[in-house]
Each structure stands twice: as structure tokens, then as C-alpha cells.
XYZ file of C-alpha atoms in Angstrom:
432
model
C 51.415 -39.357 4.511
C 49.922 -42.598 3.177
C 48.300 -43.217 6.590
C 46.701 -39.793 6.537
C 45.486 -40.411 3.050
C 43.955 -43.691 4.101
C 42.486 -42.096 7.231
C 40.782 -39.254 5.280
C 39.751 -41.341 2.317
C 36.460 -42.642 3.844
C 35.233 -39.141 4.414
C 35.330 -38.433 0.710
C 32.910 -41.295 -0.029
C 29.174 -40.367 0.029
C 26.707 -43.014 1.079
C 23.617 -43.542 -1.064
C 21.436 -41.395 1.214
C 23.884 -38.459 0.881
C 23.971 -38.923 -2.862
C 20.188 -38.864 -3.036
C 20.012 -35.645 -1.008
C 22.645 -34.021 -3.141
C 20.766 -34.769 -6.390
C 17.476 -33.705 -4.805
C 18.895 -30.319 -3.793
C 20.499 -29.881 -7.202
C 17.099 -30.676 -8.903
C 15.346 -28.154 -6.576
C 17.838 -25.465 -7.468
C 17.438 -26.143 -11.201
C 13.666 -26.168 -10.944
C 13.756 -22.827 -9.077
C 15.918 -21.350 -11.792
C 13.524 -22.448 -14.488
C 10.411 -21.217 -12.596
C 8.544 -18.209 -14.001
C 9.917 -14.865 -12.985
C 6.910 -14.095 -10.782
C 7.614 -17.264 -8.836
C 11.366 -16.576 -8.541
C 10.681 -13.074 -7.186
C 7.933 -14.190 -4.778
C 8.649 -12.500 -1.392
C 9.962 -14.541 1.470
C 9.337 -11.870 4.226
C 6.862 -9.205 5.043
C 9.336 -6.486 4.169
C 9.579 -7.816 0.619
C 5.823 -7.738 0.054
C 4.769 -4.999 -2.397
C 1.654 -2.914 -1.588
C -1.088 -3.554 1.041
C 0.340 -0.829 3.296
C -2.887 -0.578 5.306
C -2.595 -4.197 6.330
C 1.149 -4.659 6.314
C 2.544 -1.262 7.274
C 4.448 -0.882 10.574
C 1.174 -0.813 12.586
C -0.945 -2.755 10.057
C -3.252 -5.238 11.757
C -2.311 -8.208 9.670
C 1.430 -7.532 10.026
C 1.092 -7.362 13.808
C -0.810 -10.682 13.968
C 1.723 -12.384 11.685
C 4.786 -11.053 13.628
C 3.307 -12.091 16.872
C 2.393 -15.525 15.421
C -1.148 -15.031 16.779
C -3.049 -15.302 13.533
C -6.756 -16.164 13.900
C -8.717 -17.798 11.009
C -8.759 -15.279 8.121
C -10.101 -14.823 4.685
C -7.878 -12.928 2.189
C -10.190 -11.294 -0.399
C -8.589 -9.520 -3.354
C -8.235 -9.363 -7.152
C -5.771 -11.673 -8.929
C -2.135 -10.797 -8.427
C -2.791 -8.774 -5.267
C -0.628 -11.046 -3.048
C -2.990 -13.551 -1.397
C -0.914 -16.643 -2.041
C 2.317 -14.637 -1.374
C 1.029 -13.673 2.085
C 0.077 -17.198 2.858
C 3.668 -18.363 1.978
C 5.192 -15.581 4.048
C 3.095 -16.763 6.993
C 4.323 -20.332 6.304
C 7.905 -19.047 6.656
C 7.283 -16.991 9.719
C 4.980 -19.121 11.896
C 6.070 -21.701 14.364
C 2.858 -23.644 13.587
C 2.692 -26.428 10.986
C 1.515 -25.124 7.672
C -0.577 -27.118 5.208
C -1.765 -25.855 1.817
C -4.758 -27.112 -0.152
C -6.342 -25.979 -3.458
C -10.181 -25.894 -3.471
C -10.005 -26.742 -7.139
C -8.056 -30.003 -6.524
C -8.930 -31.028 -2.968
C -12.059 -32.364 -1.404
C -13.425 -33.415 2.003
C -11.122 -36.521 2.020
C -8.046 -34.338 1.689
C -9.343 -31.990 4.415
C -9.993 -34.994 6.680
C -6.445 -36.205 6.265
C -5.074 -32.739 7.140
C -7.310 -32.532 10.201
C -6.213 -35.995 11.447
C -2.534 -34.979 11.016
C -3.231 -31.710 12.852
C -4.683 -33.586 15.819
C -1.658 -35.825 15.885
C 0.762 -32.906 15.752
C -0.897 -31.074 18.620
C -1.107 -34.257 20.709
C 2.551 -35.125 20.339
C 4.301 -31.791 19.769
C 1.729 -29.262 21.026
C 1.956 -27.546 17.600
C -1.137 -26.054 16.077
C -1.751 -26.307 12.292
C -2.548 -23.493 9.849
C -4.456 -24.660 6.749
C -4.231 -22.476 3.648
C -7.086 -23.085 1.137
C -6.570 -21.280 -2.144
C -9.666 -20.324 -4.087
C -11.896 -21.282 -1.163
C -14.920 -19.998 -3.027
C -14.612 -23.094 -5.191
C -15.562 -25.251 -2.169
C -19.271 -25.974 -2.206
C -21.475 -25.547 0.842
C -20.949 -29.143 2.100
C -17.159 -28.786 1.811
C -17.226 -25.444 3.631
C -19.498 -26.967 6.293
C -16.869 -29.657 6.852
C -14.398 -26.980 8.079
C -16.693 -25.657 10.855
C -16.295 -28.260 13.635
C -12.487 -28.152 13.315
C -12.344 -24.369 13.481
C -14.719 -24.445 16.420
C -12.554 -26.980 18.267
C -9.390 -25.061 17.429
C -7.899 -28.098 15.600
C -6.859 -25.945 12.679
C -6.497 -22.153 11.855
C -7.830 -21.334 8.432
C -6.357 -18.996 5.876
C -8.722 -18.797 2.902
C -7.965 -16.945 -0.324
C -10.573 -15.785 -2.766
C -11.083 -13.411 -5.629
C -14.807 -13.410 -5.089
C -16.887 -11.469 -2.542
C -17.026 -13.645 0.649
C -20.494 -12.314 1.409
C -21.745 -14.258 -1.622
C -19.311 -17.189 -1.909
C -18.478 -18.168 1.707
C -21.108 -19.524 4.004
C -22.249 -17.411 6.923
C -21.129 -19.730 9.738
C -17.629 -19.797 8.256
C -17.512 -16.071 7.857
C -18.542 -15.582 11.471
C -15.474 -17.690 12.542
C -13.006 -15.848 10.326
C -11.879 -12.260 9.919
C -11.934 -10.936 6.399
C -8.902 -8.916 5.175
C -9.375 -7.039 1.848
C -6.426 -6.813 -0.388
C -6.276 -4.094 -3.000
C -4.951 -4.187 -6.536
C -1.377 -2.829 -6.676
C -0.881 0.833 -7.404
C 1.122 2.067 -10.405
C 4.003 2.937 -8.040
C 3.905 -0.548 -6.552
C 4.026 -2.087 -9.965
C 6.902 0.148 -11.123
C 8.939 -0.890 -8.037
C 8.153 -4.579 -8.719
C 9.185 -4.191 -12.283
C 12.500 -2.865 -11.257
C 13.107 -6.062 -9.325
C 12.280 -8.022 -12.437
C 14.663 -5.967 -14.551
C 17.460 -6.547 -11.993
C 16.742 -10.267 -12.100
C 16.612 -10.657 -15.896
C 19.044 -7.828 -16.805
C 16.951 -6.609 -19.711
C 16.199 -2.891 -19.436
C 12.771 -1.318 -20.368
C 12.232 1.867 -22.262
C 10.144 4.579 -20.412
C 7.120 4.254 -22.682
C 7.231 0.479 -22.603
C 7.353 0.653 -18.749
C 4.151 2.717 -18.695
C 2.526 0.227 -21.074
C 3.503 -2.729 -18.947
C 2.066 -1.131 -15.839
C -1.175 -0.279 -17.770
C -1.563 -3.812 -19.092
C -0.987 -5.223 -15.626
C -4.115 -3.442 -14.216
C -2.893 -3.856 -10.629
C -1.916 -7.551 -11.099
C 1.700 -8.230 -10.053
C 1.757 -11.695 -11.602
C 0.562 -10.354 -14.980
C 3.180 -7.604 -14.876
C 6.078 -9.898 -14.344
C 4.842 -12.582 -16.729
C 4.416 -10.004 -19.484
C 7.801 -8.494 -18.777
C 9.455 -11.884 -18.821
C 7.992 -12.720 -22.241
C 8.919 -9.313 -23.573
C 12.536 -9.655 -22.232
C 12.761 -13.026 -24.027
C 11.416 -11.451 -27.234
C 13.801 -8.470 -27.158
C 15.960 -8.459 -30.222
C 19.486 -7.284 -30.850
C 18.878 -4.048 -29.010
C 18.612 -5.962 -25.770
C 15.909 -3.583 -24.551
C 12.177 -3.931 -24.092
C 10.310 -1.321 -26.201
C 6.584 -0.590 -26.767
C 6.423 -2.959 -29.794
C 7.897 -5.821 -27.770
C 5.399 -5.219 -24.914
C 2.540 -5.277 -27.378
C 3.769 -8.510 -28.815
C 4.169 -10.023 -25.435
C 0.841 -8.918 -24.067
C -1.177 -9.636 -27.252
C -4.401 -8.489 -25.651
C -5.081 -7.752 -22.010
C -7.514 -10.302 -20.528
C -10.289 -8.245 -19.052
C -11.094 -8.955 -15.355
C -14.675 -10.179 -15.631
C -16.578 -13.146 -14.318
C -20.190 -13.376 -15.533
C -21.246 -15.079 -12.333
C -18.959 -13.201 -9.975
C -19.086 -9.834 -8.189
C -17.472 -7.847 -11.030
C -20.521 -8.756 -13.184
C -22.744 -6.999 -10.708
C -20.282 -4.107 -10.200
C -20.160 -3.299 -13.873
C -23.822 -3.613 -14.695
C -24.585 -1.389 -11.601
C -22.076 1.217 -12.837
C -23.573 1.062 -16.355
C -27.129 1.697 -15.109
C -26.105 4.376 -12.660
C -24.113 6.179 -15.370
C -27.157 6.292 -17.641
C -29.300 7.433 -14.759
C -26.780 10.219 -14.034
C -27.036 11.354 -17.743
C -23.362 10.531 -18.346
C -23.005 9.069 -21.929
C -19.202 8.752 -21.605
C -19.326 6.528 -18.500
C -22.357 4.602 -19.895
C -20.452 3.711 -23.144
C -17.317 2.867 -21.188
C -19.045 0.316 -18.896
C -21.061 -1.060 -21.861
C -17.767 -1.604 -23.727
C -16.161 -3.218 -20.646
C -18.877 -5.802 -20.434
C -19.363 -6.384 -24.201
C -15.592 -6.812 -24.906
C -15.269 -9.138 -21.892
C -17.909 -11.483 -23.377
C -21.044 -10.494 -21.443
C -24.310 -11.708 -23.028
C -25.325 -8.756 -25.197
C -29.067 -9.632 -24.812
C -28.569 -9.292 -21.067
C -27.293 -5.759 -21.689
C -30.215 -5.037 -24.047
C -32.755 -6.259 -21.553
C -31.284 -4.057 -18.864
C -31.660 -1.059 -21.237
C -35.288 -1.912 -21.945
C -35.952 -2.012 -18.220
C -34.092 1.255 -17.733
C -36.007 2.995 -20.469
C -39.300 2.336 -18.611
C -38.016 2.663 -15.116
C -35.797 5.735 -15.351
C -36.819 7.594 -18.479
C -40.412 6.602 -18.391
C -42.991 9.318 -19.101
C -40.334 11.950 -19.827
C -39.738 10.284 -23.201
C -42.211 7.483 -24.115
C -40.104 6.928 -27.230
C -37.205 5.584 -25.144
C -38.637 2.139 -24.587
C -39.147 1.805 -28.379
C -35.527 2.729 -28.968
C -34.514 0.122 -26.350
C -36.606 -2.597 -27.857
C -35.380 -1.767 -31.327
C -31.790 -2.056 -30.072
C -32.473 -5.493 -28.596
C -34.129 -6.652 -31.875
C -31.330 -5.112 -33.877
C -28.662 -6.993 -31.936
C -30.661 -10.210 -32.350
C -30.601 -9.545 -36.117
C -26.929 -8.274 -36.502
C -25.135 -10.303 -33.820
C -21.388 -10.075 -33.133
C -19.117 -8.359 -33.937
C -21.131 -5.283 -35.083
C -23.905 -5.811 -32.595
C -22.330 -3.314 -30.257
C -23.364 -0.455 -32.579
C -27.144 -0.480 -31.822
C -26.382 -1.204 -28.122
C -24.127 1.862 -27.971
C -26.733 3.937 -29.831
C -29.352 2.969 -27.257
C -27.004 3.563 -24.215
C -26.202 7.089 -25.421
C -29.822 7.826 -26.171
C -30.970 6.725 -22.737
C -28.154 8.622 -21.004
C -29.066 11.852 -22.823
C -32.860 11.403 -22.367
C -34.773 13.360 -19.711
C -35.539 11.236 -16.688
C -38.820 10.414 -14.898
C -39.359 7.444 -12.579
C -42.863 8.421 -11.402
C -44.513 5.338 -12.976
C -41.920 3.101 -11.329
C -42.373 4.708 -7.978
C -46.194 4.518 -8.322
C -45.936 0.802 -8.510
C -43.529 0.540 -5.642
C -45.905 2.697 -3.544
C -48.882 0.482 -4.497
C -46.930 -2.652 -3.708
C -45.973 -1.331 -0.236
C -49.663 -0.529 0.470
C -50.735 -4.074 -0.617
C -48.116 -5.595 1.738
C -49.433 -3.342 4.568
C -53.222 -3.593 4.045
C -53.569 -6.964 2.327
C -55.998 -7.854 -0.577
C -58.838 -5.369 -0.010
C -62.234 -6.036 -1.717
C -62.674 -4.697 -5.220
C -65.320 -1.924 -5.216
C -68.723 -3.339 -6.358
C -69.251 -0.692 -9.059
C -66.057 -1.760 -10.845
C -66.969 -5.468 -10.926
C -68.447 -7.079 -14.026
C -72.067 -8.386 -13.721
C -72.540 -11.014 -16.392
C -75.254 -12.768 -14.431
C -78.589 -11.763 -12.937
C -77.438 -12.813 -9.417
C -74.376 -10.549 -9.665
C -76.537 -7.621 -10.659
C -78.868 -8.328 -7.685
C -75.813 -8.354 -5.446
C -74.819 -4.866 -6.577
C -72.058 -5.736 -9.000
C -71.512 -2.926 -11.551
C -74.087 -0.684 -9.890
C -73.064 2.965 -10.025
C -70.399 2.496 -12.658
C -70.041 5.532 -15.007
C -68.608 5.117 -18.498
C -66.034 7.826 -18.755
C -66.303 8.242 -22.560
C -70.002 9.153 -22.189
C -69.685 10.929 -18.769
C -66.811 13.449 -18.737
C -67.285 14.023 -14.957
C -66.843 10.364 -14.123
C -63.090 10.641 -13.940
C -63.356 13.258 -11.214
C -66.352 12.008 -9.305
C -66.099 8.206 -9.405
C -63.684 6.522 -6.914
C -61.831 3.474 -8.147
C -59.698 2.535 -5.193
C -61.049 0.181 -2.421
C -62.993 2.123 0.174
C -60.230 1.951 2.846
C -57.810 3.623 0.357
C -60.054 6.392 -0.867
C -57.964 9.518 -1.519
C -54.708 7.581 -1.413
C -52.130 8.715 -3.994
C -49.567 6.287 -5.411
C -48.695 8.180 -8.540
C -47.136 11.574 -8.364
C -45.899 13.556 -11.310
C -42.226 14.431 -11.214
C -41.758 17.520 -9.068
C -45.191 17.194 -7.508
C -45.148 17.277 -3.740
């Protein structure tokens, strides 16, 4: 028995390398347990991904490419919490290629160059291609994006770019032409409810029905926000051990509005605001005004847009409208935040309810189109001033009729250049 004990004893002793691995694995497990709930529940396979059925359903194009491990360079475009980074990680688990991740916020051309050199070596020695995931690729400037092009062209790397911004504006054309854009949608209410159930199973803190609806509403399609808010609410839950409406309100504090004053949503909202006023819809106009104002948009930008709208879209139908708009702009300048929204809302409702007439706006557009077509035609001689004797001898001012003294002048005297005689740029609303 002693011999057996001696024989087995060495196998119970761990060498320093084994001990290091053991501690490293233990540290990783502890770190994972302490990670935020959203990170702990992050899907590891396509079947676990919530939402995006058009792309990841049984016949979805992105699912097919991932399962076949034939992914081309792609751009994943979607709002925060729609699953862009999650998809990239699922691809990393699924692909036989080497997977490298970079953040456009923290990385530069030097980091990219190192990844490319490693990719070349991997392909040379193991025939493995490399997929490079660049989070927030819109943060790369033009030069940094340009640096990707030769390596995509040569096939050294396959790109997965993730962005919350419209690639048409934020990604250079040559890069877009080499990558396929997949649009991810904000998660539906049903998707969020299903995800919340996973969170509840993980943390073991139930949620009351009304609180569940509030969590989903606050999330606004963002999976990460949903799970983060629920996790805080679950930790705040008192003796009842349940998450109620009050707890959710405490956890959420105030929903951060999705708005970037230099991004696509800025243009989406101002477009919706103007079109709502044009459509004589005061409810929608006030809604979009509040969306922008509460998110921190420059109120004077909103006021300027209403001044333009008053002249462009209301115009001759209510000449008072532009005075109301200018008064609203001056009022905000005088009042400021927080009550400055009051004159802005007053103006938005007034403009939405006002009759509409864009004939003066269209007249200018028609005249501009004619100028681009026919060029700078000579000003008629009879409309030119003649302050000198020579000008009078050249025919300047000859034949001009002063309309105040000659009532027929308005009908009988032509004012357009000769080649445009009879041309109409202005037409009253409803006039053929």
C-alpha cells in the first residue's frame, strides 16, 4: 500500500504552470460572474440571438453566410443594443477563421497594421484567413478607413464593421463598395419581453406585470438598456423581493433619449418635424419638437427652421406666420431654458394649423432653374438706371414707365429679359 501511495503521490503535485492555469481559469470564472447581466446573457450561438429574424431566420441571408463560414466583408448598421457586437462574437465562435477585434475609439492605423501583418503570417503558415471586427467603425476618419482598402482588395482580411450611424454618411464610398451592409432593427416588445425572462431566470427576482411593461418601454428597443435597468432594479428590490413600478423608476431615473446632434437621427427628427407641420398635424409637430428639445437640440436651430417654414410653406396664405416665427425665436433668446419651449411650441402649433401656400418658394425655384438653363441674360435697357449722359445715349432707361403715374404700365411693360418674355415663374396656389 505504501508503494502505491508513493507511486501516486507525484500525480497529486501541480507544477507551477498548472498552478498558473488553475488560478487564471478561476479568475476568469469569477470575472464572468461579476460581469453585468447583459454581458453574462450574451448569446453564444445564432439560436440564442434575440430578434433580427429577417437576417437570422432559417433562410435569413446573414445566417446562411455565417453557418457556411463564407462571410464576405460586411457592415452591421443598427441602433444601440440591437445586437451588432453580439453577432460579431457569435461569428467568432462559429468561424474557422482567426478572429481579431478592434475598437475604432481606441485603435489606429498602427494597430490595424499589426493585425494585417499577423493575418498575412497566419495565412502563409496555416492557410487560415482572418476576420477583423471593428466596433464603431464610423469613428475611423477617412485616412484610417482608406488604410483598410488594399487589405480588403487583396483578401488579406475580411471586415466586419459595426456602426450606429448611417454608413452612407459615415463610411467612405470605396469601403462601402467592398462590403455588404446589413441593417439591424431595434428589438420589438416581444423580443424584449423574452429577453427579460432570461434575465429574471438568471437573477431570480420576479417582475410585476406593470413593471415589466415599463422596463420594455424604457428600453426603447435596446437589449442592453433593458437588462442593465432590470439588474439595477433587481438589486434595489426591497423585502418584497419583487421588482415593481417604483423600483423600475428608481433604477431608470430618466430614459436617455437616442439623439446625436451630428448623426442621422438629428436629420430624421427635424425632417419629421417639418413634414408634420406641412401636413397640418399639430400633435406630431409638438411631439417631434419635444423629442429634439428634451434631447438637447439647439433651440435656436429649431426656431430658425420654423422661420424658414413660415415663409416656405405658409407663405402668402398667412403673411403673419413669419412674424410669429421671428417672435418665437426672439422670445426664446430672451427667455432661454427651461421655459423656452413655450414660445417654440406656440409657434409650431400655429404653423401646423395655418393655411399653406408655397407659391413664392416655388417661384424662386422655377426662376433658379431657368437661370441655370439659359444663363445670365442681359437686363432690359428700359429697366437700367441712366445716371450719365452716355448711358442715356445708349438707350438706358428709355421707355421705362413709372407704374404709380401710369396704371397701364403693369400690364403693358415687360420686365423679363427679351428671351423670357411671357415666361411665368410665379403661379398662385391652385392656378394651372
